[in-house]
Tab-separated table of C-alpha atoms and ligand atoms in Angstrom:
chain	number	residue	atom	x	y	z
A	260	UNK	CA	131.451	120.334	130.071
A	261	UNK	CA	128.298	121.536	129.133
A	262	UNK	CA	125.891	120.145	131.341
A	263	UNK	CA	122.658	120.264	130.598
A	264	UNK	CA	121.252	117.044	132.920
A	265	UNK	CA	119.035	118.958	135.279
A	266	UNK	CA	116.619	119.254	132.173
A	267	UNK	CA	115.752	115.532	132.306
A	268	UNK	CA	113.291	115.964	135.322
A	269	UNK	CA	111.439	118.535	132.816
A	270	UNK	CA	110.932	114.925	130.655
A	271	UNK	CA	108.020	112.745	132.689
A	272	UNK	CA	108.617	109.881	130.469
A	273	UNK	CA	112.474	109.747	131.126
A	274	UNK	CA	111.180	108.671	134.876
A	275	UNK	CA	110.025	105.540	133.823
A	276	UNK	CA	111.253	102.268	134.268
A	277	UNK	CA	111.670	99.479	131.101
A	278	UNK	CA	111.441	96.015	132.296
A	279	UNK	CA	113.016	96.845	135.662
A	280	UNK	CA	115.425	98.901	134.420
A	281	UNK	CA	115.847	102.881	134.099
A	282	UNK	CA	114.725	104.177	130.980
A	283	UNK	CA	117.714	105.044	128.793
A	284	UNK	CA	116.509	106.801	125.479
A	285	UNK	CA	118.583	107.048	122.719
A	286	UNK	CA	116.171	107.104	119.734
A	287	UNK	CA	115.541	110.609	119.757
A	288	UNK	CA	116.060	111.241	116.243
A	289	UNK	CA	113.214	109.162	115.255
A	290	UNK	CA	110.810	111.476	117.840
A	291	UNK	CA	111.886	113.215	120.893
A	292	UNK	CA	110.702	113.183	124.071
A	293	UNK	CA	108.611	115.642	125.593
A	294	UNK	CA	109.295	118.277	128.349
A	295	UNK	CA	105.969	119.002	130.706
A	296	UNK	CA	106.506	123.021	129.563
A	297	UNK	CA	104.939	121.804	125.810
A	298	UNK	CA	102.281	119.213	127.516
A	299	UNK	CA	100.750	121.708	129.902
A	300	UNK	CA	100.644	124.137	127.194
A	301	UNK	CA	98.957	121.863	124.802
A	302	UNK	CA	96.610	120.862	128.520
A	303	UNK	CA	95.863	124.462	129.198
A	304	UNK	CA	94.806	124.829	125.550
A	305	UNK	CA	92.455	122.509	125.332
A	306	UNK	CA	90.639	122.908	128.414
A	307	UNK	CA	90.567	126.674	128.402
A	308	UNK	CA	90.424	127.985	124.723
A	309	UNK	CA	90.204	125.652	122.378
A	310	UNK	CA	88.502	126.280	119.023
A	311	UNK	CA	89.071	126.129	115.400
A	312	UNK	CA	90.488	129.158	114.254
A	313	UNK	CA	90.261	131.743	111.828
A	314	UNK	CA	86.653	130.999	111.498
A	315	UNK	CA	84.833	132.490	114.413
A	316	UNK	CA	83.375	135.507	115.855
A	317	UNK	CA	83.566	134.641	119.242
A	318	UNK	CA	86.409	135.289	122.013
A	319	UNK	CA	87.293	131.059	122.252
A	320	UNK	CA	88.313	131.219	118.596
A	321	UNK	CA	89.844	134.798	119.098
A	322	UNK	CA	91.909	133.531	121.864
A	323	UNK	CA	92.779	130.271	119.508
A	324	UNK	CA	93.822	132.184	116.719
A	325	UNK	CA	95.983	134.163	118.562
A	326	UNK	CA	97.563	131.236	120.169
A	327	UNK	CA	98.191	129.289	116.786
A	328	UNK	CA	99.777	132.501	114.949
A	329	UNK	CA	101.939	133.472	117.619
A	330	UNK	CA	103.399	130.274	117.649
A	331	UNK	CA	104.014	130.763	114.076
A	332	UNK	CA	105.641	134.256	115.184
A	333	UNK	CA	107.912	131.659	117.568
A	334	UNK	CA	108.899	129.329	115.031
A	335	UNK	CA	109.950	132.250	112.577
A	336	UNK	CA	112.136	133.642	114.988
A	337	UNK	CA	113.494	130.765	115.825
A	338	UNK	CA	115.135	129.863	112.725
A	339	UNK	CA	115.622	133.771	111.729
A	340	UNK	CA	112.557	134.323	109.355
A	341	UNK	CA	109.690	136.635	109.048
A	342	UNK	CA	106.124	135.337	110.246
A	343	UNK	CA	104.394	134.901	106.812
A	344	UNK	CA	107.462	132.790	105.772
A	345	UNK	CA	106.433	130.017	107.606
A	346	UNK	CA	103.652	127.610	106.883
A	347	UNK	CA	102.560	124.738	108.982
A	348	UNK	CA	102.617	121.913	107.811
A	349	UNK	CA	101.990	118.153	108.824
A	350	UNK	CA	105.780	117.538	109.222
A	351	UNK	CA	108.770	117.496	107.395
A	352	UNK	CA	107.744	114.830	104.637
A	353	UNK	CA	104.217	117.211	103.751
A	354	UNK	CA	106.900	120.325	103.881
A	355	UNK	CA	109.019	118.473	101.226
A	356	UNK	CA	106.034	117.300	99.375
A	357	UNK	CA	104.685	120.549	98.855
A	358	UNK	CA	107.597	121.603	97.470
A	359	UNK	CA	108.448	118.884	95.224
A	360	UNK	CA	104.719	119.135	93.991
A	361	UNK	CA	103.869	122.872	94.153
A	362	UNK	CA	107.071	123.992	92.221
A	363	UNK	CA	108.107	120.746	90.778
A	364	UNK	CA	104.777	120.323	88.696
A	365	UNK	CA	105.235	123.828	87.071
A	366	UNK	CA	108.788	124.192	86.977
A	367	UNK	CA	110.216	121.052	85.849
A	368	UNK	CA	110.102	119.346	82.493
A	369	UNK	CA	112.048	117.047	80.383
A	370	UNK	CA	115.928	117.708	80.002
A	371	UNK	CA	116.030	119.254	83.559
A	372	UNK	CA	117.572	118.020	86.469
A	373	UNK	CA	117.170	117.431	90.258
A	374	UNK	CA	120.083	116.769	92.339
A	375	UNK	CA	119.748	115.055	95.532
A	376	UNK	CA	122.368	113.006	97.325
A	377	UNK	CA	122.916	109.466	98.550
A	378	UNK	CA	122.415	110.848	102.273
A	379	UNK	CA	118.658	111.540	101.806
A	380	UNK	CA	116.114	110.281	103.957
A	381	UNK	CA	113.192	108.631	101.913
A	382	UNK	CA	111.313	111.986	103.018
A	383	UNK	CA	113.534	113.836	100.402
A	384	UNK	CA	113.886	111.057	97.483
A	385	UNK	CA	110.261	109.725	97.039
A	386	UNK	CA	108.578	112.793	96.384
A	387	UNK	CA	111.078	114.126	93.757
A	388	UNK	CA	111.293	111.155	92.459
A	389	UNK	CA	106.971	110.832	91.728
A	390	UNK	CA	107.549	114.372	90.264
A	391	UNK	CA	110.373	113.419	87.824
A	392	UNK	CA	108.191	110.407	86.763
A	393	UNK	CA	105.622	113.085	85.630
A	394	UNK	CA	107.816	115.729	84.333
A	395	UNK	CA	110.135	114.129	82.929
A	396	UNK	CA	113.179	115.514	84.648
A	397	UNK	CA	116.111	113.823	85.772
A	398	UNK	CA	117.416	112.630	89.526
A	399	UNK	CA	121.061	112.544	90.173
A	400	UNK	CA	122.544	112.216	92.974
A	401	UNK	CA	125.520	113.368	94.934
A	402	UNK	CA	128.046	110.814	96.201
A	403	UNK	CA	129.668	110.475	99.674
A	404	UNK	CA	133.178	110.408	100.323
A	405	UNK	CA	135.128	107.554	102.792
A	406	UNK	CA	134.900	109.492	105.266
A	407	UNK	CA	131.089	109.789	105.514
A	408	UNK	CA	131.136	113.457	103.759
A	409	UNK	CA	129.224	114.825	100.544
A	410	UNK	CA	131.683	114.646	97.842
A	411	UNK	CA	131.021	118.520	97.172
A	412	UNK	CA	133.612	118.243	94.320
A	413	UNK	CA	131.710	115.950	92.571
A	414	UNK	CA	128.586	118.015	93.088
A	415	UNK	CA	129.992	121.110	91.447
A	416	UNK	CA	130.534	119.124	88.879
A	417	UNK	CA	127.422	118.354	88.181
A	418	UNK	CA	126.277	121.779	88.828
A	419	UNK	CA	124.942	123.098	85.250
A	420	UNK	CA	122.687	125.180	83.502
A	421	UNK	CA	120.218	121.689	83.729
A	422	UNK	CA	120.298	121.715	87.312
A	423	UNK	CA	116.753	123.293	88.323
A	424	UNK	CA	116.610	121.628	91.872
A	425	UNK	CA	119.308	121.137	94.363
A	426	UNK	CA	117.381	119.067	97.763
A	427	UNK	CA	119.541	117.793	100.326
A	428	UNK	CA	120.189	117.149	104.030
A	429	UNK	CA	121.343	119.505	106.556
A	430	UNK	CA	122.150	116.093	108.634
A	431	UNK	CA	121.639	113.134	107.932
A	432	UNK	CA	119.867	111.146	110.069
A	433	UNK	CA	121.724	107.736	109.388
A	434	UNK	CA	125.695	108.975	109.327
A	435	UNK	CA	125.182	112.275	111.849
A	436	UNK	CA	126.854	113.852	108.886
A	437	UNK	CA	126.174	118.099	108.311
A	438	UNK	CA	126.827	118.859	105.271
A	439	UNK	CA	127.774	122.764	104.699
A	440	UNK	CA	124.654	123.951	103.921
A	441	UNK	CA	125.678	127.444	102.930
A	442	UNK	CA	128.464	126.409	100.997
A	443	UNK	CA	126.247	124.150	99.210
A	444	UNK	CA	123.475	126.740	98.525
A	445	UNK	CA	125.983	129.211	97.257
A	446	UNK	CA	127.111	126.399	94.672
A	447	UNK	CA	123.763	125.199	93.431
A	448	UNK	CA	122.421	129.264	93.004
A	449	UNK	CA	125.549	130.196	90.462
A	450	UNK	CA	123.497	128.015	88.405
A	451	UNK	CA	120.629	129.477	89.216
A	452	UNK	CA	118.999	126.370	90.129
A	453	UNK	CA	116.168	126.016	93.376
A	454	UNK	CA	117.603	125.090	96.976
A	455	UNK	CA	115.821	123.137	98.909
A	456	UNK	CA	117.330	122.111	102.567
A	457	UNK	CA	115.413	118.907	105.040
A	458	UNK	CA	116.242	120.553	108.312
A	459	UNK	CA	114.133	117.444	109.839
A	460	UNK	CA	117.321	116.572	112.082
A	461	UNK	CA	119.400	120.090	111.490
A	462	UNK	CA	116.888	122.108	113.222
A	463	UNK	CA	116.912	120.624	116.667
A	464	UNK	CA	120.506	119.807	116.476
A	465	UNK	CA	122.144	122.847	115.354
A	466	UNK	CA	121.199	126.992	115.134
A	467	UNK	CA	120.106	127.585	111.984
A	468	UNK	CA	119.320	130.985	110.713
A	469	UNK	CA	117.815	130.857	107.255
A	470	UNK	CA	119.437	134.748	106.171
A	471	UNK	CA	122.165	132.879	106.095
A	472	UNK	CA	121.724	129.834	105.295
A	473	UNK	CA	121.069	130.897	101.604
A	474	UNK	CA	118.254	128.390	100.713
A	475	UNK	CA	114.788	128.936	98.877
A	476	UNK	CA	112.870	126.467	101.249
A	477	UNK	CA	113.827	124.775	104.376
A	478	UNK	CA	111.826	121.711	105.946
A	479	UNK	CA	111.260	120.491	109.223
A	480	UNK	CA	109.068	118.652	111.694
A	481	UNK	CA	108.231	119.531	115.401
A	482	UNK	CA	108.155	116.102	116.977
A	483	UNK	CA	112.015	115.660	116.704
A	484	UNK	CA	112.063	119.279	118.518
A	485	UNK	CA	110.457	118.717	121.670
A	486	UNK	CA	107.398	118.780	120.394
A	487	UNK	CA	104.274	116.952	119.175
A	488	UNK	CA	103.433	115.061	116.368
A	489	UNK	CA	101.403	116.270	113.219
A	490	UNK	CA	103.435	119.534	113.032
A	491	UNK	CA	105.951	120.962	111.070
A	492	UNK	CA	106.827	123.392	109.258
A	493	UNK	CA	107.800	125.005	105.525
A	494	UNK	CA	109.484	127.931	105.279
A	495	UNK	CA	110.123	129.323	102.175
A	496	UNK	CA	111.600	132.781	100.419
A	497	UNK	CA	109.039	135.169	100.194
A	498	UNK	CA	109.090	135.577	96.245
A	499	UNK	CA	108.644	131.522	95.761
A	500	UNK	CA	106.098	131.177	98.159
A	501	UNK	CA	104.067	133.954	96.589
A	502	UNK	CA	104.983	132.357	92.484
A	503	UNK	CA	104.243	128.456	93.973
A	504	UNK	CA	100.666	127.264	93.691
A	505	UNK	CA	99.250	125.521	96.711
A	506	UNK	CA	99.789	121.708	96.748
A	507	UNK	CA	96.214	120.953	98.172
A	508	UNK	CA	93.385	122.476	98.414
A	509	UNK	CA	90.194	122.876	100.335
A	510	UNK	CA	89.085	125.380	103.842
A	511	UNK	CA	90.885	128.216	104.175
A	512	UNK	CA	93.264	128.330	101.609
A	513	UNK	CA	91.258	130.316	98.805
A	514	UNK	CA	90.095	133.949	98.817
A	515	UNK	CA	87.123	133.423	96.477
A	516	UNK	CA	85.920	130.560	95.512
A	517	UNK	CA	83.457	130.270	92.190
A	518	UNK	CA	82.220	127.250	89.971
A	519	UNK	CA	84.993	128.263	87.216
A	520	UNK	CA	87.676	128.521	89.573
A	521	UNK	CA	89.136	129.663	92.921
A	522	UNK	CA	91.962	132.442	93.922
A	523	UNK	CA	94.306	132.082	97.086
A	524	UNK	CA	94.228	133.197	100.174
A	525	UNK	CA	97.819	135.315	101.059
A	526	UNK	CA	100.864	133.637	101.868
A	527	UNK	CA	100.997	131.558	103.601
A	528	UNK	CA	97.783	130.737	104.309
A	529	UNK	CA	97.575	129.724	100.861
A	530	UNK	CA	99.632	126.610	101.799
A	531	UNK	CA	97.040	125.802	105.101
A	532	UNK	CA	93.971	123.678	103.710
A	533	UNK	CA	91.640	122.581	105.716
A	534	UNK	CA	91.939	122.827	109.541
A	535	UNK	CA	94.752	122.912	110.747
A	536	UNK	CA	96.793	121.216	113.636
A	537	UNK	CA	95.927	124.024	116.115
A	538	UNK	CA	97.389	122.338	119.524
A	539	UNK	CA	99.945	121.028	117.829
A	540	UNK	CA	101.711	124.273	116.533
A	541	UNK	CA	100.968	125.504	119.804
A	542	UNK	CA	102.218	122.903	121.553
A	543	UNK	CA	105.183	123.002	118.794
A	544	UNK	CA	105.786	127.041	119.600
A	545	UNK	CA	106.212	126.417	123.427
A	546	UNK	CA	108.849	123.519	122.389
A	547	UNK	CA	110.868	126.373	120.925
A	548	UNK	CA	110.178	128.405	123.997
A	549	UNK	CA	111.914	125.552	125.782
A	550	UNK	CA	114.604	125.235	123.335
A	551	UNK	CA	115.218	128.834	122.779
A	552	UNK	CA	115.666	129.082	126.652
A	553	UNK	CA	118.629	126.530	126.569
A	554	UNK	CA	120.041	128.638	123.567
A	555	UNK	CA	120.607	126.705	120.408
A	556	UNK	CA	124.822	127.463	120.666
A	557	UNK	CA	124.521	125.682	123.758
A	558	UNK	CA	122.497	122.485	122.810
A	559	UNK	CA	125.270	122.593	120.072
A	560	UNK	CA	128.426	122.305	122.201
A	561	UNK	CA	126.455	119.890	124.353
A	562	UNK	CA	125.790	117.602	121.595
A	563	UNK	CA	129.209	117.804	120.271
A	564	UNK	CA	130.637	117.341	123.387
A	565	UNK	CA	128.171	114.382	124.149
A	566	UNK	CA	129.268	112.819	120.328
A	567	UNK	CA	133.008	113.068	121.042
A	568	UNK	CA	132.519	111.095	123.954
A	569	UNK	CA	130.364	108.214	122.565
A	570	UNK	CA	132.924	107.837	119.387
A	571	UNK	CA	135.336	107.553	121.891
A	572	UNK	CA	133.835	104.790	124.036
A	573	UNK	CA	132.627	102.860	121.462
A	574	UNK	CA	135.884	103.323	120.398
A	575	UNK	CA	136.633	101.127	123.097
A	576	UNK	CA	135.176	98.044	121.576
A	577	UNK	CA	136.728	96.696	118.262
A	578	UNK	CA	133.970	94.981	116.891
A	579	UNK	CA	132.302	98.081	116.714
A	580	UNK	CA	132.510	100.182	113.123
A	581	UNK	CA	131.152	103.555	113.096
A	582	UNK	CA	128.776	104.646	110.155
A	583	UNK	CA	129.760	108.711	110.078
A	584	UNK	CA	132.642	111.092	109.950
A	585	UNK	CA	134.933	111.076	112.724
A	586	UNK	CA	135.532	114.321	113.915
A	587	UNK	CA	131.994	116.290	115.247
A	588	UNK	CA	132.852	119.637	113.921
A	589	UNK	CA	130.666	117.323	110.829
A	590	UNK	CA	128.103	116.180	112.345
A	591	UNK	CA	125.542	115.625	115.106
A	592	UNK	CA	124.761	113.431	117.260
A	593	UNK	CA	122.861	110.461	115.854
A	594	UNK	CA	125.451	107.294	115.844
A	595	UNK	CA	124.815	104.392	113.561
A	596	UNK	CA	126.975	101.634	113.775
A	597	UNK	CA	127.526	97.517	113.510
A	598	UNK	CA	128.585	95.311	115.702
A	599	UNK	CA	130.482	92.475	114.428
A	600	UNK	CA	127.837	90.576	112.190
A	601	UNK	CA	125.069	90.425	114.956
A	602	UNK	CA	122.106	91.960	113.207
A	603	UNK	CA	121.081	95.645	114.006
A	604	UNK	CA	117.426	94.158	115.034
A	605	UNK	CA	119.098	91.671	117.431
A	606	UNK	CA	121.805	94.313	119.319
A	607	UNK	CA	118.771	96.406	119.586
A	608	UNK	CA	116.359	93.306	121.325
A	609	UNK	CA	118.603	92.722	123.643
A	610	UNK	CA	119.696	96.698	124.569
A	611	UNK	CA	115.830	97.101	125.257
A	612	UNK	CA	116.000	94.668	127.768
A	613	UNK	CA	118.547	96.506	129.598
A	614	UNK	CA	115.842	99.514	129.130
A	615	UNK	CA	117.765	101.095	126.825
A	616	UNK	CA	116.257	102.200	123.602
A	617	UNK	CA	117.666	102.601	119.865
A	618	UNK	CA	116.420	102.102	116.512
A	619	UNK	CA	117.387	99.527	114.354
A	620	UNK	CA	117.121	99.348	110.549
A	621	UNK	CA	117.276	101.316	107.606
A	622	UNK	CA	116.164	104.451	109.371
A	623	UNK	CA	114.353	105.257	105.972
A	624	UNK	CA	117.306	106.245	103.938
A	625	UNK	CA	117.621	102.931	102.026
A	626	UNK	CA	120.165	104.195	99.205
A	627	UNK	CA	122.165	104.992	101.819
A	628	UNK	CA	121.889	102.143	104.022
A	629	UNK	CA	122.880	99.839	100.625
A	630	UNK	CA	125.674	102.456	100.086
A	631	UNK	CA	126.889	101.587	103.287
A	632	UNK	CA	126.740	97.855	102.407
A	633	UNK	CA	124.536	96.860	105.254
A	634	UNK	CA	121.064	95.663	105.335
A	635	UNK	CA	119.970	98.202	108.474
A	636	UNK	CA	122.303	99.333	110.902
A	637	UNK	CA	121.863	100.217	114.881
A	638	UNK	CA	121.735	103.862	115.711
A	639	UNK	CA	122.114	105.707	119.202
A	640	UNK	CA	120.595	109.082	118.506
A	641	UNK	CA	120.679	111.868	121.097
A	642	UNK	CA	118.979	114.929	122.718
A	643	UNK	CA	119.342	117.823	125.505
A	644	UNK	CA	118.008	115.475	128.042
A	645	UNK	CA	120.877	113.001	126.869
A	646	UNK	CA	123.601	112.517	128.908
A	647	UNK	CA	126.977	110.398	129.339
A	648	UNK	CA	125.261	108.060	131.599
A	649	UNK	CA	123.010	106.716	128.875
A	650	UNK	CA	126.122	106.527	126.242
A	651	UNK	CA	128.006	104.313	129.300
A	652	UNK	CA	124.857	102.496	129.417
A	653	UNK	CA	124.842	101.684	126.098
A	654	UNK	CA	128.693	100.862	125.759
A	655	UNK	CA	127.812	98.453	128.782
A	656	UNK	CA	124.823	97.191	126.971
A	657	UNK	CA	126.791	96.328	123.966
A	658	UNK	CA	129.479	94.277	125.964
A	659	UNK	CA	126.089	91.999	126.740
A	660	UNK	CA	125.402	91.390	123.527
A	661	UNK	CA	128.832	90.659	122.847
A	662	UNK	CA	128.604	88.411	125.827
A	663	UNK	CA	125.679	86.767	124.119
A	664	UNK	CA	126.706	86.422	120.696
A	665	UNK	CA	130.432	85.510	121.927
A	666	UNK	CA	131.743	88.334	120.039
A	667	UNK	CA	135.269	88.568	120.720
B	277	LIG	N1	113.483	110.460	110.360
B	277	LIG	C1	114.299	108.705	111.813
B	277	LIG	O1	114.154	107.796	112.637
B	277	LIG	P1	108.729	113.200	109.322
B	277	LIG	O2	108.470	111.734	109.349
B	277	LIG	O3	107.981	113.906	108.232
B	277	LIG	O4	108.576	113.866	110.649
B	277	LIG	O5	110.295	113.389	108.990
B	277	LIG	C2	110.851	112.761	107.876
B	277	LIG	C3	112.328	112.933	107.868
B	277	LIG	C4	112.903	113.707	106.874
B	277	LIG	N2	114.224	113.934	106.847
B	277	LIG	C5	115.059	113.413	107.764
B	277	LIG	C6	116.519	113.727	107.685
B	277	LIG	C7	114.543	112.594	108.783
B	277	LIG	O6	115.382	112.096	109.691
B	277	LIG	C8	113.147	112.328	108.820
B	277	LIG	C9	112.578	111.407	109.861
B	277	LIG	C10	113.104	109.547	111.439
B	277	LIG	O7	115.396	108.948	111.309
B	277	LIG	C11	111.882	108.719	111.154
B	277	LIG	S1	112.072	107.685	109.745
């Protein structure tokens, strides 16, 4: 077993009591918790160097600047990429936006095609879908199989000399499910068409290296890594970051500016209007201090390990049904399931007042939630700091709600 527990008294809030009762967090894949190694970095920032940066002359914003692009230095390495590959961004939705906008606009046009698939979170559907309105291109999507997969023969199918864009999920955050990214990438370039991965979930569930990966942009936030809100980042190949035009514009961003028109700043600052999140990349670099100290291999096994062993006791109650593939070399660990007819909403009420906490709904991935055939579903999500107390809390939870809604 690979036992990562002791890291739970690095998480202040996983101290905490809910209505009497330990905490027991299991919605991490809506935000994470927080280990004190990111808050005291974010602390010390502010109350020792803090100032904008890349703007003054003076040793505070020196000292600032430094801070913010070495923690762009961190989050390149951590995912295998070169510094001026990555551009902070809001979070994973602005990273996907940009995208969808900055290359979309000029790229796409009537007759083309973007393929997504049924597994994407709103994050990844919306803004393509604003894009196609005004371009005129078309969205397909890729089908799932029974067993909670992407049905990756029906997606080279569709694979074509129409295809421009190919956006998808590295995991889903409603089924767990991780699609083959690579595989996938390979696939969608033959055609020649963009690749465009949401590594909102993937990133603090799994390594990911983006060499191999073979992508053109990957996505991602930092509050689902450890770290705070308001951050995220873009990264992007080198040649289509320097080709794509900026998505907004403002501070920063330009390298001249006159009344009949502006040029950019280099990549990618080219992608950084205004001011930016400064504490929050910082605080997001020392999460993947944190996480890089665990060793992403090992918050792997831990997950899968954790996963096997919640599909197993849940498999102990039959009025459970499991939304996601069944064996975890497939996916991560974010669980959503039913419970006889007792609505998601309710299950989760009740849970909370055992302190344990899940989400409950459509998680934001609506076409998949109706593919499903459910209205919302409950969904156990988990972390490093998770552990198989908290899934035998929940599986004792769940009895009380059967209990309650004489569930047999
Ligand atoms: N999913 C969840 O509870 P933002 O909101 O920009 O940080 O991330 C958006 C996003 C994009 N893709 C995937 C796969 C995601 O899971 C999310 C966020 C949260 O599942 C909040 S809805």
């Amino acid at each position: 077993m690979n036992d990562l527990s002791h890291l739970r008294l690095d998480f202040p809030v996983l101290q905490r009591r809910v209505h009497g009762k330990p905490l027991v967090f299991l919605d991490s894949a809506a935000s994470s918790q927080k280990p004190k190694q990111v808050l005291d970095v974010m602390d010390a920032a502010y109350r020792t160097y803090y100032a904008n940066v890349h703007r003054g002359a003076y040793l505070l914003s020196e000292e600032s600047t430094a801070a913010y692009e070495q923690a762009r230095g961190k989050v390149a390495r951590f995912i295998n990429a070169a510094r001026a590959e990555i551009a902070f961004t809001r979070g994973a939705t602005t990273a996907l936006n940009t995208v969808a906008f900055g290359w979309g606009m000029d790229h796409l046009r009537a007759g083309d095609r973007i393929v997504l698939t049924m597994m994407e979170h709103h994050a990844n559907v919306v803004p393509w879908q604003l894009v196609a309105r005004r371009t005129g291109a078309e969205l397909v999507y890729v089908p799932m199989t029974d067993d909670y997969r992407l049905d990756l023969k029906r997606l080279s199918e569709l694979l074509d000399e129409r295809v421009k864009v190919v956006s998808f999920t590295g995991m889903s955050n409603v089924t767990g499910t991780m699609p083959p990214v690579a595989e996938i990438a390979g696939l969608a370039r033959q055609c020649g068409s963009l690749v465009v991965v949401d590594a909102a979930q993937l990133v603090t569930h799994a390594p990911v290296d983006v060499q191999q990966l073979g992508a053109d942009f990957v996505a991602f936030s930092g509050h689902k890594m450890l770290g705070p809100t308001g951050i995220g980042a873009l990264w992007g190949r080198p040649e289509v970051l320097e080709e794509m035009e900026p998505f907004e514009g403002g501070g920063e961003m330009i390298s001249d500016v006159r009344l009949d028109g502006s040029t950019w700043a280099p990549v990618p600052h080219k992608f950084e209007a205004g001011t930016p999140p400064i504490i929050e990349a910082i605080g997001l670099g020392a999460a993947v201090d944190y996480l890089d100290k665990i060793g992403m291999e090992s918050v792997r096994r831990h997950e899968m390990e954790l996963t096997a062993y919640a599909l197993s006791r849940l498999a102990e109650l039959p009025a459970v049904r499991v939304f996601g593939p069944a064996e975890v070399d497939h996916r991560g660990g974010v669980i959503s399931f039913a419970l006889a007819d007792v609505h998601p909403h309710d299950v989760a009420t009740i849970l909370d007042q055992d302190g344990i906490a899940i989400r409950a709904g459509h998680h934001c991935a609506k076409p998949l939630t109706r593919t499903l055939g459910v209205p919302a579903t409950a969904r156990a999500s988990f972390q490093v700091y998770t552990t198989r107390e908290d899934v035998d809390a929940l599986v004792d939870g769940l009895r009380r709600v059967q209990e309650v809604f004489r569930v047999d």
